[in-house]
PDB file of C-alpha atoms in Angstrom:
ATOM      1  CA  MET A   1     -20.038  -3.044  -1.506  1.00  0.00           C
ATOM      2  CA  PRO A   2     -18.083  -4.329  -4.517  1.00  0.00           C
ATOM      3  CA  LYS A   3     -15.294  -6.825  -3.867  1.00  0.00           C
ATOM      4  CA  LYS A   4     -12.099  -6.758  -5.918  1.00  0.00           C
ATOM      5  CA  LYS A   5      -8.900  -8.773  -6.099  1.00  0.00           C
ATOM      6  CA  ALA A   6      -5.574  -7.357  -4.891  1.00  0.00           C
ATOM      7  CA  ILE A   7      -2.301  -8.844  -6.124  1.00  0.00           C
ATOM      8  CA  GLY A   8       0.981  -8.100  -4.387  1.00  0.00           C
ATOM      9  CA  ARG A   9       4.373  -9.671  -3.954  1.00  0.00           C
ATOM     10  CA  GLN A  10       6.945 -10.182  -1.214  1.00  0.00           C
ATOM     11  CA  GLY A  11       8.944  -7.024  -0.482  1.00  0.00           C
ATOM     12  CA  TRP A  12       6.755  -4.689  -2.574  1.00  0.00           C
ATOM     13  CA  TRP A  13       4.960  -2.026  -0.531  1.00  0.00           C
ATOM     14  CA  PHE A  14       2.142  -1.878  -3.087  1.00  0.00           C
ATOM     15  CA  ALA A  15      -0.493  -4.223  -4.493  1.00  0.00           C
ATOM     16  CA  GLN A  16      -2.428  -4.024  -7.743  1.00  0.00           C
ATOM     17  CA  VAL A  17      -6.190  -3.597  -7.931  1.00  0.00           C
ATOM     18  CA  ASP A  18      -7.658  -3.322 -11.434  1.00  0.00           C
ATOM     19  CA  ASP A  19      -4.111  -2.887 -12.825  1.00  0.00           C
ATOM     20  CA  VAL A  20      -3.472   0.126 -10.560  1.00  0.00           C
ATOM     21  CA  ALA A  21      -0.651  -0.099  -7.996  1.00  0.00           C
ATOM     22  CA  LEU A  22      -1.779   1.203  -4.599  1.00  0.00           C
ATOM     23  CA  PRO A  23       0.379   1.556  -1.469  1.00  0.00           C
ATOM     24  CA  CYS A  24      -0.326  -0.874   1.370  1.00  0.00           C
ATOM     25  CA  LEU A  25      -0.815   0.088   5.018  1.00  0.00           C
ATOM     26  CA  HIS A  26      -0.638  -2.267   7.995  1.00  0.00           C
ATOM     27  CA  LYS A  27      -3.834  -2.638  10.057  1.00  0.00           C
ATOM     28  CA  SER A  28      -1.635  -2.819  13.186  1.00  0.00           C
ATOM     29  CA  TRP A  29      -1.012   0.952  13.033  1.00  0.00           C
ATOM     30  CA  LEU A  30      -4.709   1.873  12.689  1.00  0.00           C
ATOM     31  CA  LYS A  31      -6.607   3.344  15.665  1.00  0.00           C
ATOM     32  CA  GLY A  32     -10.197   4.066  14.679  1.00  0.00           C
ATOM     33  CA  LEU A  33      -9.808   5.888  11.369  1.00  0.00           C
ATOM     34  CA  ASN A  34      -6.415   7.383  12.271  1.00  0.00           C
ATOM     35  CA  TYR A  35      -3.239   5.737  11.026  1.00  0.00           C
ATOM     36  CA  HIS A  36       0.243   6.289  12.437  1.00  0.00           C
ATOM     37  CA  ASP A  37       3.202   4.184  11.319  1.00  0.00           C
ATOM     38  CA  PRO A  38       6.309   5.488  13.088  1.00  0.00           C
ATOM     39  CA  PHE A  39       8.610   3.763  10.535  1.00  0.00           C
ATOM     40  CA  LYS A  40      11.128   3.020  13.345  1.00  0.00           C
ATOM     41  CA  ARG A  41      11.709  -0.495  11.952  1.00  0.00           C
ATOM     42  CA  HIS A  42      13.232   1.044   8.801  1.00  0.00           C
ATOM     43  CA  GLU A  43      15.840   3.259  10.497  1.00  0.00           C
ATOM     44  CA  GLY A  44      19.364   2.721   9.215  1.00  0.00           C
ATOM     45  CA  LYS A  45      18.299   0.289   6.476  1.00  0.00           C
ATOM     46  CA  GLY A  46      18.726   2.622   3.498  1.00  0.00           C
ATOM     47  CA  LEU A  47      15.036   2.522   2.595  1.00  0.00           C
ATOM     48  CA  GLU A  48      14.550   6.262   2.098  1.00  0.00           C
ATOM     49  CA  LYS A  49      13.800   5.835  -1.636  1.00  0.00           C
ATOM     50  CA  LYS A  50      11.205   3.121  -0.949  1.00  0.00           C
ATOM     51  CA  ILE A  51       9.577   5.211   1.795  1.00  0.00           C
ATOM     52  CA  LYS A  52       9.457   8.293  -0.462  1.00  0.00           C
ATOM     53  CA  GLU A  53       7.883   6.258  -3.279  1.00  0.00           C
ATOM     54  CA  ALA A  54       5.121   4.962  -0.979  1.00  0.00           C
ATOM     55  CA  VAL A  55       4.459   8.300   0.745  1.00  0.00           C
ATOM     56  CA  ASP A  56       4.399  10.182  -2.583  1.00  0.00           C
ATOM     57  CA  ALA A  57       1.906   7.635  -3.978  1.00  0.00           C
ATOM     58  CA  ILE A  58      -0.340   8.153  -0.933  1.00  0.00           C
ATOM     59  CA  ILE A  59      -0.170  11.956  -1.198  1.00  0.00           C
ATOM     60  CA  ASP A  60      -0.736  11.958  -4.972  1.00  0.00           C
ATOM     61  CA  GLY A  61      -3.381   9.230  -5.236  1.00  0.00           C
ATOM     62  CA  ARG A  62      -5.170   9.596  -1.903  1.00  0.00           C
ATOM     63  CA  GLN A  63      -5.965   5.869  -1.960  1.00  0.00           C
ATOM     64  CA  VAL A  64      -4.434   2.990   0.017  1.00  0.00           C
ATOM     65  CA  ILE A  65      -4.916  -0.700   0.652  1.00  0.00           C
ATOM     66  CA  LEU A  66      -5.303  -1.783   4.272  1.00  0.00           C
ATOM     67  CA  THR A  67      -3.642  -5.157   4.933  1.00  0.00           C
ATOM     68  CA  THR A  68      -3.647  -7.831   7.572  1.00  0.00           C
ATOM     69  CA  ASP A  69      -0.197  -8.959   8.682  1.00  0.00           C
ATOM     70  CA  ASN A  70       1.737 -11.090  11.105  1.00  0.00           C
ATOM     71  CA  GLU A  71       3.919  -8.835  13.235  1.00  0.00           C
ATOM     72  CA  VAL A  72       7.573  -9.790  13.693  1.00  0.00           C
ATOM     73  CA  ARG A  73       8.883  -8.458  17.024  1.00  0.00           C
ATOM     74  CA  ASP A  74      12.327  -8.145  18.567  1.00  0.00           C
ATOM     75  CA  HIS A  75      13.299  -9.253  22.088  1.00  0.00           C
ATOM     76  CA  ASP A  76      11.962  -5.920  23.453  1.00  0.00           C
ATOM     77  CA  GLY A  77       8.561  -6.476  21.833  1.00  0.00           C
ATOM     78  CA  GLU A  78       9.041  -3.774  19.196  1.00  0.00           C
ATOM     79  CA  ILE A  79       7.697  -4.444  15.696  1.00  0.00           C
ATOM     80  CA  ILE A  80      10.643  -4.963  13.341  1.00  0.00           C
ATOM     81  CA  ALA A  81       8.825  -6.356  10.285  1.00  0.00           C
ATOM     82  CA  PHE A  82       5.500  -7.488   8.892  1.00  0.00           C
ATOM     83  CA  GLU A  83       4.492 -10.566   6.928  1.00  0.00           C
ATOM     84  CA  ARG A  84       1.444  -9.706   4.822  1.00  0.00           C
ATOM     85  CA  THR A  85      -1.388 -12.201   5.284  1.00  0.00           C
ATOM     86  CA  GLY A  86      -4.228 -10.559   3.381  1.00  0.00           C
ATOM     87  CA  TYR A  87      -5.993  -7.523   2.009  1.00  0.00           C
ATOM     88  CA  ILE A  88      -8.966  -5.839   3.677  1.00  0.00           C
ATOM     89  CA  ALA A  89     -10.118  -2.938   1.504  1.00  0.00           C
ATOM     90  CA  VAL A  90      -9.190   0.116  -0.562  1.00  0.00           C
ATOM     91  CA  PHE A  91      -9.715   3.420   1.259  1.00  0.00           C
ATOM     92  CA  GLU A  92      -9.584   7.095   0.361  1.00  0.00           C
ATOM     93  CA  VAL A  93      -7.379   9.059   2.774  1.00  0.00           C
ATOM     94  CA  ASP A  94      -6.684  12.637   3.808  1.00  0.00           C
ATOM     95  CA  HIS A  95      -4.543  14.600   6.275  1.00  0.00           C
ATOM     96  CA  VAL A  96      -1.420  12.779   5.034  1.00  0.00           C
ATOM     97  CA  THR A  97       1.827  13.821   6.722  1.00  0.00           C
ATOM     98  CA  TYR A  98       5.269  12.234   6.832  1.00  0.00           C
ATOM     99  CA  SER A  99       8.487  13.110   8.617  1.00  0.00           C
ATOM    100  CA  THR A 100      11.523  11.051   9.557  1.00  0.00           C
ATOM    101  CA  SER A 101      10.966  11.925  13.218  1.00  0.00           C
ATOM    102  CA  ASP A 102       7.238  11.062  13.376  1.00  0.00           C
ATOM    103  CA  GLY A 103       6.633   8.641  10.504  1.00  0.00           C
ATOM    104  CA  LEU A 104       3.454   8.478   8.441  1.00  0.00           C
ATOM    105  CA  ARG A 105       0.126   9.809   9.646  1.00  0.00           C
ATOM    106  CA  LEU A 106      -3.186   9.942   7.807  1.00  0.00           C
ATOM    107  CA  ARG A 107      -6.915   9.462   8.204  1.00  0.00           C
ATOM    108  CA  LEU A 108      -9.106   6.947   6.385  1.00  0.00           C
ATOM    109  CA  THR A 109     -12.096   8.826   4.960  1.00  0.00           C
ATOM    110  CA  LYS A 110     -14.035   6.422   2.735  1.00  0.00           C
ATOM    111  CA  ARG A 111     -14.047   2.663   2.159  1.00  0.00           C
ATOM    112  CA  LEU A 112     -14.149   2.201  -1.630  1.00  0.00           C
ATOM    113  CA  TYR A 113     -13.841  -1.571  -2.189  1.00  0.00           C
ATOM    114  CA  ASP A 114     -13.557  -4.685  -0.113  1.00  0.00           C
ATOM    115  CA  LEU A 115     -10.706  -6.935  -1.225  1.00  0.00           C
ATOM    116  CA  GLU A 116     -10.161 -10.658  -1.471  1.00  0.00           C
TER     117      GLU A 116
END
């Protein structure tokens, strides 16, 4: 499988691969090939525009980058943030849904490129 370089930056929910910006997903929310990020950590932070930009990019492009991250948890053990530590691969996705009550759900369908 080809290996490509991903380049991202702190606070950006995307990374570039071959000069194309792709949305990043956290491996922590992946179960098998099914992904569910409840987005609870973003409630009340005014990030609706950023969420819409990422979700729209996933729906339109059907490709995402899966990342490794350090989880930041609150005193109750809930994830409140992520610190990106690396990039795993670019995947095609389908069955993409998003709602404020349920968060983002999708299914990984095909691994396209490994990343460094």
